[in-house]
Coordinates of N, CA and C in Angstrom, one line a residue:
X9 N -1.8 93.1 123.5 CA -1.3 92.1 122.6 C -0.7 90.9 123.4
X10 N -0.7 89.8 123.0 CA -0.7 88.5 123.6 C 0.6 87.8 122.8
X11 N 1.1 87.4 123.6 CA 2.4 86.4 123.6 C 2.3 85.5 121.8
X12 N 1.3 84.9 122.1 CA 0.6 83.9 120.8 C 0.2 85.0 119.7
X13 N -0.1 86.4 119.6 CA -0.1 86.9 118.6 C 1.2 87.3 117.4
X14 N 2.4 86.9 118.2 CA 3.8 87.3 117.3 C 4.5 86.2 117.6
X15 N 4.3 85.2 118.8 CA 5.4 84.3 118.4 C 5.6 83.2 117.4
X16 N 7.0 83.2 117.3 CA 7.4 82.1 115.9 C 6.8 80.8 116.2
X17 N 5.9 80.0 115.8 CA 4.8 78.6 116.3 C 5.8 77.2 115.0
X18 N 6.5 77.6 114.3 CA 7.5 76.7 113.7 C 9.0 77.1 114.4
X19 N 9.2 76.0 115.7 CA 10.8 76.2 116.0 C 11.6 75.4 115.5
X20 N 12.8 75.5 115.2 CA 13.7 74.3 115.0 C 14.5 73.9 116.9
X21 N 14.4 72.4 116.8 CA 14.4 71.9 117.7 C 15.6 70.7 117.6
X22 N 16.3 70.3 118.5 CA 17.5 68.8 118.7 C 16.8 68.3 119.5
X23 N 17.2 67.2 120.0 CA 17.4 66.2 120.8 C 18.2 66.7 121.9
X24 N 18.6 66.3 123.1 CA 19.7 66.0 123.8 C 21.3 65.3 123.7
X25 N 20.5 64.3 122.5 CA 21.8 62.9 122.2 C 22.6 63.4 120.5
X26 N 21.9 64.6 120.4 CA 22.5 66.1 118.8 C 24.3 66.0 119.7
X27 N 25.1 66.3 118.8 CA 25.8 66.6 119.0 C 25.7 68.4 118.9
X28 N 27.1 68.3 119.3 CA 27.5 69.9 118.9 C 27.8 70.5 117.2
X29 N 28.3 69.5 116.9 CA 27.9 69.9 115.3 C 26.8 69.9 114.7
X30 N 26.0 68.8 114.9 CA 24.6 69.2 114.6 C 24.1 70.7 114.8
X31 N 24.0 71.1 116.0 CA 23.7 72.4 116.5 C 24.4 73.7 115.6
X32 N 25.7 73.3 115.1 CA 26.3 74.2 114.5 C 25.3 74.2 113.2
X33 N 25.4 73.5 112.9 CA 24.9 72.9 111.2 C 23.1 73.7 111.4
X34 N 22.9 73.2 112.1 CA 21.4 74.1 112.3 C 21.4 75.7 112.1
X35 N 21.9 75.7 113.4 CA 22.1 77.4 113.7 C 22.5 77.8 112.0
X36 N 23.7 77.9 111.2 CA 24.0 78.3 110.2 C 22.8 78.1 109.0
X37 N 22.5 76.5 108.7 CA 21.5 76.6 107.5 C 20.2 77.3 108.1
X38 N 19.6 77.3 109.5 CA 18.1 78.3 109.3 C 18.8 80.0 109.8
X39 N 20.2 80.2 109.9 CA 19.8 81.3 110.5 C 19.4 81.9 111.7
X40 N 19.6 81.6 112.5 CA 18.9 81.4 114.1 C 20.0 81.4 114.8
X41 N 19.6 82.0 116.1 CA 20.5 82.3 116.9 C 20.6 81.6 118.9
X42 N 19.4 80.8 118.6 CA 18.6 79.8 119.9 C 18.5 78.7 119.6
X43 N 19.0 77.2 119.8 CA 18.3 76.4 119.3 C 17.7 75.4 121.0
X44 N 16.2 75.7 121.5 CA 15.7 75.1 122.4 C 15.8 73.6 122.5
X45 N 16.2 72.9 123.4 CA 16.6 71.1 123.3 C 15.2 70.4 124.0
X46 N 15.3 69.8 123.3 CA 13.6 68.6 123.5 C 13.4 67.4 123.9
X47 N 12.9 67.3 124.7 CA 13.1 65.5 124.6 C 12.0 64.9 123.9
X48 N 11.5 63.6 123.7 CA 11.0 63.0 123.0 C 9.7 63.2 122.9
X49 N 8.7 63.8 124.1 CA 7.0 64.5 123.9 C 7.3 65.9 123.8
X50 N 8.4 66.5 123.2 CA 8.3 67.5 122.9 C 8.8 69.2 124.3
X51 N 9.0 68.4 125.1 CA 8.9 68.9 126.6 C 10.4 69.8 126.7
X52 N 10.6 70.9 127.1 CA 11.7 71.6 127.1 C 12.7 71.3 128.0
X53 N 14.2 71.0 127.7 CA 14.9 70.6 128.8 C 16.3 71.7 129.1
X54 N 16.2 72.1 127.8 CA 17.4 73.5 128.0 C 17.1 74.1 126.2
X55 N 18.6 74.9 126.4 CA 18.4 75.7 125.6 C 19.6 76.4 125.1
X56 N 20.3 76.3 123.8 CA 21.5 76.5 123.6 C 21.5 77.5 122.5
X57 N 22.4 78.8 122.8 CA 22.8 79.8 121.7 C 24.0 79.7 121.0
X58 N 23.9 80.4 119.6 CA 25.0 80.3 119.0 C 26.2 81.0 120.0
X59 N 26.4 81.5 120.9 CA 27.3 82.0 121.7 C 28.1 81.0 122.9
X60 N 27.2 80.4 123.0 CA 27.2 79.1 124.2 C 28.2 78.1 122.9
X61 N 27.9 78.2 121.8 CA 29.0 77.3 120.8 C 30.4 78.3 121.0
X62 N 30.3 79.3 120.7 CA 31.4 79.9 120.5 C 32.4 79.7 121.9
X63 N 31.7 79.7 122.5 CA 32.3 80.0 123.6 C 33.2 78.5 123.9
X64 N 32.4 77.8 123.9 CA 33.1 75.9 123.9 C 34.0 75.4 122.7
X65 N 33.9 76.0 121.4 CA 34.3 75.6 120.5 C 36.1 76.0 120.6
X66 N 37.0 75.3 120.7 CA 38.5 75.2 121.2 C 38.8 76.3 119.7
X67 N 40.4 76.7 120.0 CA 40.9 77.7 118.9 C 41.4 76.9 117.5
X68 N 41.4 77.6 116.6 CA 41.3 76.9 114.9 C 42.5 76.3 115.1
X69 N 43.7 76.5 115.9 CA 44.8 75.8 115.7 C 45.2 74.6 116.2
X70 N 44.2 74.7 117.1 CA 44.4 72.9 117.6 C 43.1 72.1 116.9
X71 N 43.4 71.4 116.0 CA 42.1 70.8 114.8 C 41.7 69.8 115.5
X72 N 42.9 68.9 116.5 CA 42.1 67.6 116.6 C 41.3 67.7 118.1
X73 N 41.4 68.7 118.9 CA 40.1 69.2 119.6 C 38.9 69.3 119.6
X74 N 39.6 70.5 118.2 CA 37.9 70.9 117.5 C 37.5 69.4 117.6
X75 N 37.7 68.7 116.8 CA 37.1 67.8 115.9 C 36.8 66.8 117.1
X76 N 37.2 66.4 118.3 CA 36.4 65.7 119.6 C 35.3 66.7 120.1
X77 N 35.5 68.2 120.1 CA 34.4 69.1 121.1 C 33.0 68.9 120.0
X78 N 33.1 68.9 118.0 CA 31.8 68.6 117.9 C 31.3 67.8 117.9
X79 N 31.5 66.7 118.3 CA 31.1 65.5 118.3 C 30.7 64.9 119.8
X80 N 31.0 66.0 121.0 CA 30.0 66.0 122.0 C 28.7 66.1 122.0
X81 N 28.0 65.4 122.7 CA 26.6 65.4 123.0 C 26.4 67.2 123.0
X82 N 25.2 67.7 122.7 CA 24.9 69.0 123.0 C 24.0 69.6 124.4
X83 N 24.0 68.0 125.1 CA 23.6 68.0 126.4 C 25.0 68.5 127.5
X84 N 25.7 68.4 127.0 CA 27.0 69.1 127.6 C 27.1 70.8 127.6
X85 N 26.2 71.0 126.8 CA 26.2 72.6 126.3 C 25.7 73.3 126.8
X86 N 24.0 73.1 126.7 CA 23.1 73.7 127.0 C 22.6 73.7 128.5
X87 N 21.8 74.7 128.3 CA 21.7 75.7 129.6 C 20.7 74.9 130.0
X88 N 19.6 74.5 131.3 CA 18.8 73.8 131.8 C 18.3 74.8 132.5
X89 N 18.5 75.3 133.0 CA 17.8 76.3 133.5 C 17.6 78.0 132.7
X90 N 16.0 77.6 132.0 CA 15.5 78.4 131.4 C 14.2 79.0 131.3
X91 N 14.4 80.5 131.4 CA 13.2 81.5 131.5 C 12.4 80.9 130.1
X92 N 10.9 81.1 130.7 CA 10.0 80.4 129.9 C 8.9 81.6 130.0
X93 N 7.5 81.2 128.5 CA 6.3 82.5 129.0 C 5.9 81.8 128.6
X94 N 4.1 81.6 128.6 CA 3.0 81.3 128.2 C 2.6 82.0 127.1
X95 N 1.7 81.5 126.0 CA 1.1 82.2 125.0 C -0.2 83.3 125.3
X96 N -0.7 82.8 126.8 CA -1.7 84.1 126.9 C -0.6 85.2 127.8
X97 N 0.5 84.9 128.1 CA 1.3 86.1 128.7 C 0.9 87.4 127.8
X98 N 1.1 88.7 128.5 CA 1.0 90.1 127.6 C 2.4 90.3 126.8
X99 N 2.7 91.1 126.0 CA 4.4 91.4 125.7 C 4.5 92.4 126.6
X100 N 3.2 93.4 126.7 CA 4.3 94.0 128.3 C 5.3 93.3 129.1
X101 N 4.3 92.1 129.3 CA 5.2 91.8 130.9 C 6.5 90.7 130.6
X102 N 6.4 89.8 129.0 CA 7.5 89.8 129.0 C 8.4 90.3 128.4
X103 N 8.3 91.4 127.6 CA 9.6 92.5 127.7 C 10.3 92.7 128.6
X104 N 10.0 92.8 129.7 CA 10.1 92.8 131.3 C 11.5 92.0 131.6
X105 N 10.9 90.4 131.0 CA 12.1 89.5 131.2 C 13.1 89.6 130.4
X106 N 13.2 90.3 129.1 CA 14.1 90.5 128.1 C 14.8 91.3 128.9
X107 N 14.7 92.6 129.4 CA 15.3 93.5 130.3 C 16.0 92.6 131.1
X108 N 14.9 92.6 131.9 CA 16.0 92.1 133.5 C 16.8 91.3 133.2
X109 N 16.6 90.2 132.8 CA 17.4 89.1 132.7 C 18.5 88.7 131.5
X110 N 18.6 89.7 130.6 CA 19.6 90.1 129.7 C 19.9 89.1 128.6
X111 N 18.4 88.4 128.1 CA 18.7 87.3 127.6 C 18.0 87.6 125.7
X112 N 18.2 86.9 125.2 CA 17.7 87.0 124.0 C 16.4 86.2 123.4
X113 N 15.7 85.5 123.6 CA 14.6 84.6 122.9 C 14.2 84.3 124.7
X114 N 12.8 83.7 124.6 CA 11.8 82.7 125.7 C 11.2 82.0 124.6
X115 N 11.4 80.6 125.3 CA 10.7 79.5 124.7 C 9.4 79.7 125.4
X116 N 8.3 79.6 124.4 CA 7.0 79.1 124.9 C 6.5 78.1 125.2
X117 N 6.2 77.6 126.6 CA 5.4 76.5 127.4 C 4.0 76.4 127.4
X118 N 3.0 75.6 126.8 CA 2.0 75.3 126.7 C 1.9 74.2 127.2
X119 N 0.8 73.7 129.1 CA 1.0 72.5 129.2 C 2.1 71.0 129.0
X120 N 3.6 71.6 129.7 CA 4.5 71.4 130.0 C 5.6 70.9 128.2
X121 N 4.3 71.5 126.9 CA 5.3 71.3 125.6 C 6.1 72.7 124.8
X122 N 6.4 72.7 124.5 CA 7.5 74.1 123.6 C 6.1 74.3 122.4
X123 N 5.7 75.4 122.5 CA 4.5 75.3 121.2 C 5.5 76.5 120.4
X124 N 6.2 77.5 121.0 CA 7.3 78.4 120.4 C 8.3 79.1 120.6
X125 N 8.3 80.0 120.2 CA 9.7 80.9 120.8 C 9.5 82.2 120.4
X126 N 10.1 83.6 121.2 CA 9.8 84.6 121.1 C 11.2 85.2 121.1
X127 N 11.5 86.2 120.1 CA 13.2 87.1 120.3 C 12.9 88.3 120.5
X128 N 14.1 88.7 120.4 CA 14.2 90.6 121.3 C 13.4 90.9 119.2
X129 N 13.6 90.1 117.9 CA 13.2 90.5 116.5 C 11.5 90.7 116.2
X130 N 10.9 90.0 117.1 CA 9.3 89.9 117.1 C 8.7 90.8 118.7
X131 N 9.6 90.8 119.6 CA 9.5 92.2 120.6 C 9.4 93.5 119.9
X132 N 11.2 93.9 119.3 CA 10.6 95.0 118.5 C 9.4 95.5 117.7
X133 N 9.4 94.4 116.7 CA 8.2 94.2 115.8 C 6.8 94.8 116.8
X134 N 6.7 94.1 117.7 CA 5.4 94.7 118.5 C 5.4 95.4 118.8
X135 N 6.9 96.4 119.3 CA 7.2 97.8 119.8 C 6.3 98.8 118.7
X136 N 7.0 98.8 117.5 CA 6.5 99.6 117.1 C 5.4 99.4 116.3
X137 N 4.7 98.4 116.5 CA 2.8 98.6 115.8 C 2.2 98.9 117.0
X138 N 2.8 98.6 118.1 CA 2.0 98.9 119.4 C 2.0 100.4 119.5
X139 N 2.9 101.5 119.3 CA 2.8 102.4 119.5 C 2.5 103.3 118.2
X140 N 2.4 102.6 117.3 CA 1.8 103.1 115.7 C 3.2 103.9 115.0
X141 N 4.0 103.6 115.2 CA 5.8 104.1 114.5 C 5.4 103.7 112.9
X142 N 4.6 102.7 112.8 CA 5.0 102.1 110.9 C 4.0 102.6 110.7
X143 N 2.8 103.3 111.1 CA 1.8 104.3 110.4 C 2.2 106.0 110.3
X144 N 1.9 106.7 109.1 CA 2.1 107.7 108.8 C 1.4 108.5 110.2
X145 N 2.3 109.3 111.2 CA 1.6 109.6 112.3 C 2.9 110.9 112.9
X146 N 2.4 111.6 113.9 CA 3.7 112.6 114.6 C 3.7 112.1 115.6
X147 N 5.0 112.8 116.5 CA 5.1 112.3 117.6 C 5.1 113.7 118.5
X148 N 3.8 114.1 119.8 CA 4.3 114.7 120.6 C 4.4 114.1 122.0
X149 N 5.1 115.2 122.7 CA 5.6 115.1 124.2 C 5.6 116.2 124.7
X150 N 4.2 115.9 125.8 CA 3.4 117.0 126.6 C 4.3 116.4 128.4
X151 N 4.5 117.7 128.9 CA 4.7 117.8 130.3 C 3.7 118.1 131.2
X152 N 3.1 117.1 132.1 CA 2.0 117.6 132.6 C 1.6 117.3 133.8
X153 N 1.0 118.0 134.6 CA 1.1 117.8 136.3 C 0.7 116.5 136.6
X154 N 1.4 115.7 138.0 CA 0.5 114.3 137.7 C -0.4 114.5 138.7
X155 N -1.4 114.4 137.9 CA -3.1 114.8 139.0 C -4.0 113.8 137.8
X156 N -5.3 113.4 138.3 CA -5.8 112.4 138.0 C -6.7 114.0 136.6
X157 N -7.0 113.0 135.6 CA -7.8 113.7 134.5 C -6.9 114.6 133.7
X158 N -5.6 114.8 133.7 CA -5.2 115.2 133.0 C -5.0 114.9 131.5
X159 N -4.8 113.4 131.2 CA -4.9 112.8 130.1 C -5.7 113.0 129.7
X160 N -7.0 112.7 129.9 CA -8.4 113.1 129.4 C -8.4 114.7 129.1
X161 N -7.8 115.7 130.0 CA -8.4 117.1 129.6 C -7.0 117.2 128.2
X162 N -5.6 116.5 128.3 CA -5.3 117.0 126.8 C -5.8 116.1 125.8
X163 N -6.1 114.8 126.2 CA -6.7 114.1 125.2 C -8.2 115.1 124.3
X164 N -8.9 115.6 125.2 CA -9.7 116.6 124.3 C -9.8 117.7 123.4
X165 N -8.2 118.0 123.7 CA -7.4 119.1 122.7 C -7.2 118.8 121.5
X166 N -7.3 117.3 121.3 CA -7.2 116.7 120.0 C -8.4 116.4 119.8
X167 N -9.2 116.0 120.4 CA -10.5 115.6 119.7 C -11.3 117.1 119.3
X168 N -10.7 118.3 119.8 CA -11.7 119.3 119.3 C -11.2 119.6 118.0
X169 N -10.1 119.3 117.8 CA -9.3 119.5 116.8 C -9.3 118.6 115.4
X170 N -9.8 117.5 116.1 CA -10.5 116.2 115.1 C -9.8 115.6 114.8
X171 N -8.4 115.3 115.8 CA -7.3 114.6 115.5 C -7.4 113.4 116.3
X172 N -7.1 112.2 115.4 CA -7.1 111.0 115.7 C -5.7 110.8 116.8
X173 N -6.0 110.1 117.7 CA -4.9 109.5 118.8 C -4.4 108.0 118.5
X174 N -3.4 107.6 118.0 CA -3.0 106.6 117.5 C -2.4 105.8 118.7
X175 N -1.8 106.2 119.4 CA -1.4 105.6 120.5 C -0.5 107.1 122.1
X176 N -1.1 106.4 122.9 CA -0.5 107.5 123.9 C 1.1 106.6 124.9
X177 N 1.7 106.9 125.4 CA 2.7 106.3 126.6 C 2.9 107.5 127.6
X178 N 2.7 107.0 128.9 CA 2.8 107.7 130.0 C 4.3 107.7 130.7
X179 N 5.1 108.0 130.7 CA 6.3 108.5 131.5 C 6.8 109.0 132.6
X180 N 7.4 109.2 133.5 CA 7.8 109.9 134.7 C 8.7 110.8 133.5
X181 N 8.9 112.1 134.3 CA 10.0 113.2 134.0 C 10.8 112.8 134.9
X182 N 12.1 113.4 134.3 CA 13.3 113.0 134.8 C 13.6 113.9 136.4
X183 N 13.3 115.1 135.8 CA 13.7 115.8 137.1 C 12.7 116.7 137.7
X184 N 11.5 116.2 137.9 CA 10.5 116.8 138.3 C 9.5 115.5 139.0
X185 N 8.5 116.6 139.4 CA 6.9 115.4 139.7 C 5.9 115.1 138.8
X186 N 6.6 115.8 137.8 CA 5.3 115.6 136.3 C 5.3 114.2 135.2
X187 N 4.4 114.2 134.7 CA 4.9 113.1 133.9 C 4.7 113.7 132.6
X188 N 5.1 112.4 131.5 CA 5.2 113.1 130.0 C 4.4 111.7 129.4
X189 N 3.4 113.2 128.8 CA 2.5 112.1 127.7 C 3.4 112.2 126.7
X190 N 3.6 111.0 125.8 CA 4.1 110.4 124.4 C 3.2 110.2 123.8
X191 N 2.1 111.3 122.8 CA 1.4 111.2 122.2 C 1.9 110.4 120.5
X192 N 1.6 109.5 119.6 CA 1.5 109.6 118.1 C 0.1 110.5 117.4
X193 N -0.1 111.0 116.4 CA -1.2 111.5 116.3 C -1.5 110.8 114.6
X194 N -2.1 110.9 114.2 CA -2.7 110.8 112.7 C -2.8 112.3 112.4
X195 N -1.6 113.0 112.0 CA -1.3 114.0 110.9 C 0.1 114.0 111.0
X196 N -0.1 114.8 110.1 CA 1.7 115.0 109.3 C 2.1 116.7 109.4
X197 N 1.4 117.3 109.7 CA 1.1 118.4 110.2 C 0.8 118.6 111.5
X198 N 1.3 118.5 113.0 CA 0.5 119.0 114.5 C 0.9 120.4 115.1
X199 N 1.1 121.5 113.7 CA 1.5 122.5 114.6 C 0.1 123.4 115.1
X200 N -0.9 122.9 114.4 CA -1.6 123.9 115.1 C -2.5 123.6 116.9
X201 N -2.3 121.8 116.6 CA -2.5 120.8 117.4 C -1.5 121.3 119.1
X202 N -0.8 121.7 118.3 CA 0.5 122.3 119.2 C 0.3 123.2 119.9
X203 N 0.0 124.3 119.4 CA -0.4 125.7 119.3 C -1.5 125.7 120.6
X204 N -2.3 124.7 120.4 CA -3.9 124.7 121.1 C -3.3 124.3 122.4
X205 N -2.4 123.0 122.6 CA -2.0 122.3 123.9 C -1.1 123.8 124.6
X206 N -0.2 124.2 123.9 CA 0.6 125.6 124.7 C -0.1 126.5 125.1
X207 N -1.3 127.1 124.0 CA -2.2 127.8 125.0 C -3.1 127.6 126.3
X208 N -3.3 125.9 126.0 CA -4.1 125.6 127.5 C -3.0 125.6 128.5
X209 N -1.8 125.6 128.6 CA -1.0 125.8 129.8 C 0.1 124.8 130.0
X210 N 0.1 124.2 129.0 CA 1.0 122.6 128.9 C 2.1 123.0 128.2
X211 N 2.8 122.5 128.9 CA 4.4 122.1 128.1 C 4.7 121.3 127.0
X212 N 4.7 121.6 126.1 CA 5.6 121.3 124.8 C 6.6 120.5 124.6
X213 N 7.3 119.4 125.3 CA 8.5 119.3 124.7 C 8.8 118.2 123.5
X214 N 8.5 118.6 122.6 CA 8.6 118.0 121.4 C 6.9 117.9 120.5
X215 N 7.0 118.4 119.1 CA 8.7 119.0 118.6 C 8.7 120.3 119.0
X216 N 9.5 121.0 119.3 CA 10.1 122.4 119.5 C 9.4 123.6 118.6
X217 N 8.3 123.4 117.9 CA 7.6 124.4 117.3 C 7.2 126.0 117.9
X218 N 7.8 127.2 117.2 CA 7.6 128.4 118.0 C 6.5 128.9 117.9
X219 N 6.2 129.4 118.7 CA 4.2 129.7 119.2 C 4.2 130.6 117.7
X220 N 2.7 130.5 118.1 CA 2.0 131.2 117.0 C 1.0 130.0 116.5
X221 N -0.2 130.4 115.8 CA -0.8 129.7 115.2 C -0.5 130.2 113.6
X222 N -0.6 128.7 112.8 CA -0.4 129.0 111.2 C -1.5 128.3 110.6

């Protein structure tokens, strides 16, 4: 899945020469929690959060502060140095930057203009269609030696079984050399699915189903 398939392609956008109330005024009427600053071809020059306000905005008891801090330019505000992705980027890789860099939204750069913006709200979203969570599906978690063909030999445990594979994820175990498939399956029912993987010699861990076939 591709950067351009979930990001928001209508941003709300200032100027540089916006004040800081402007910025408030935005942020509140859409709702939003980023608002990227632009200059006149559209070109990204920073990038200011509703936090980055809070943070500048003086205490409610000194009024005639307040009332000079909104009326600064919002080029006083904002951040200029800003993590950016491309629209053919994967979301693997920038989830990545959500992580490391502990930030909330990437503006998207197409040919040096802002064409959108991406939040941790359209990340999750991809989380879970990417791993099939919003389709009716189970979840198991096989322990399994890490040697090459293993996936393939449980992945056949379900195809004999005529169970669809909705999505798999590969894992390190925590305290071993094995890794853990994160199977979804297409049924609502995998104990017998279950039953088959424990007799070929595999670990089970999840769900906790007691042997036997039913």
């Amino acid at each position: 899945m591709l950067v351009e398939d979930i990001m928001r392609k209508e941003v709300m956008t200032l100027k540089k020469d916006a004040t800081i109330k402007d910025a408030i005024q935005l942020l509140e009427e859409k709702r939003i929690r980023h608002l990227p600053i632009v200059d006149e071809s559209f070109s990204l020059i920073g990038i200011v959060s509703d936090r980055d306000i809070r943070d500048a905005r003086p205490s409610i008891f000194t009024i005639e502060k307040e009332s000079t801090t909104l009326e600064q330019s919002i080029e006083t505000l904002m951040k200029k140095e800003v993590i950016t992705a491309h629209p053919l980027d994967f979301i693997q890789d920038v989830s990545s930057l959500f992580y490391e860099n502990h930030i909330g939204c990437l503006p998207i750069i197409d040919q040096n203009k802002l064409v959108g913006i991406l939040t941790e709200k359209e990340i999750l979203y991809s989380l879970i269609e990417l791993i099939g969570a919003n389709q009716p599906s189970s979840h198991i978690e096989v322990s399994v030696p890490n040697r090459t063909g293993v996936l393939a030999d449980v992945a056949a445990i379900f195809k004999k079984n005529k169970t669809n594979i909705v999505s798999v994820i590969v894992r390190p175990a925590k305290h071993s050399t094995n890794q853990i498939l994160v199977f979804r399956i297409q049924t609502i029912d995998p104990r017998r699915v279950v039953d088959e993987i424990r007799s070929s010699g595999y670990d089970v861990l999840w769900p906790n189903i007691p042997g036997g076939k039913q």
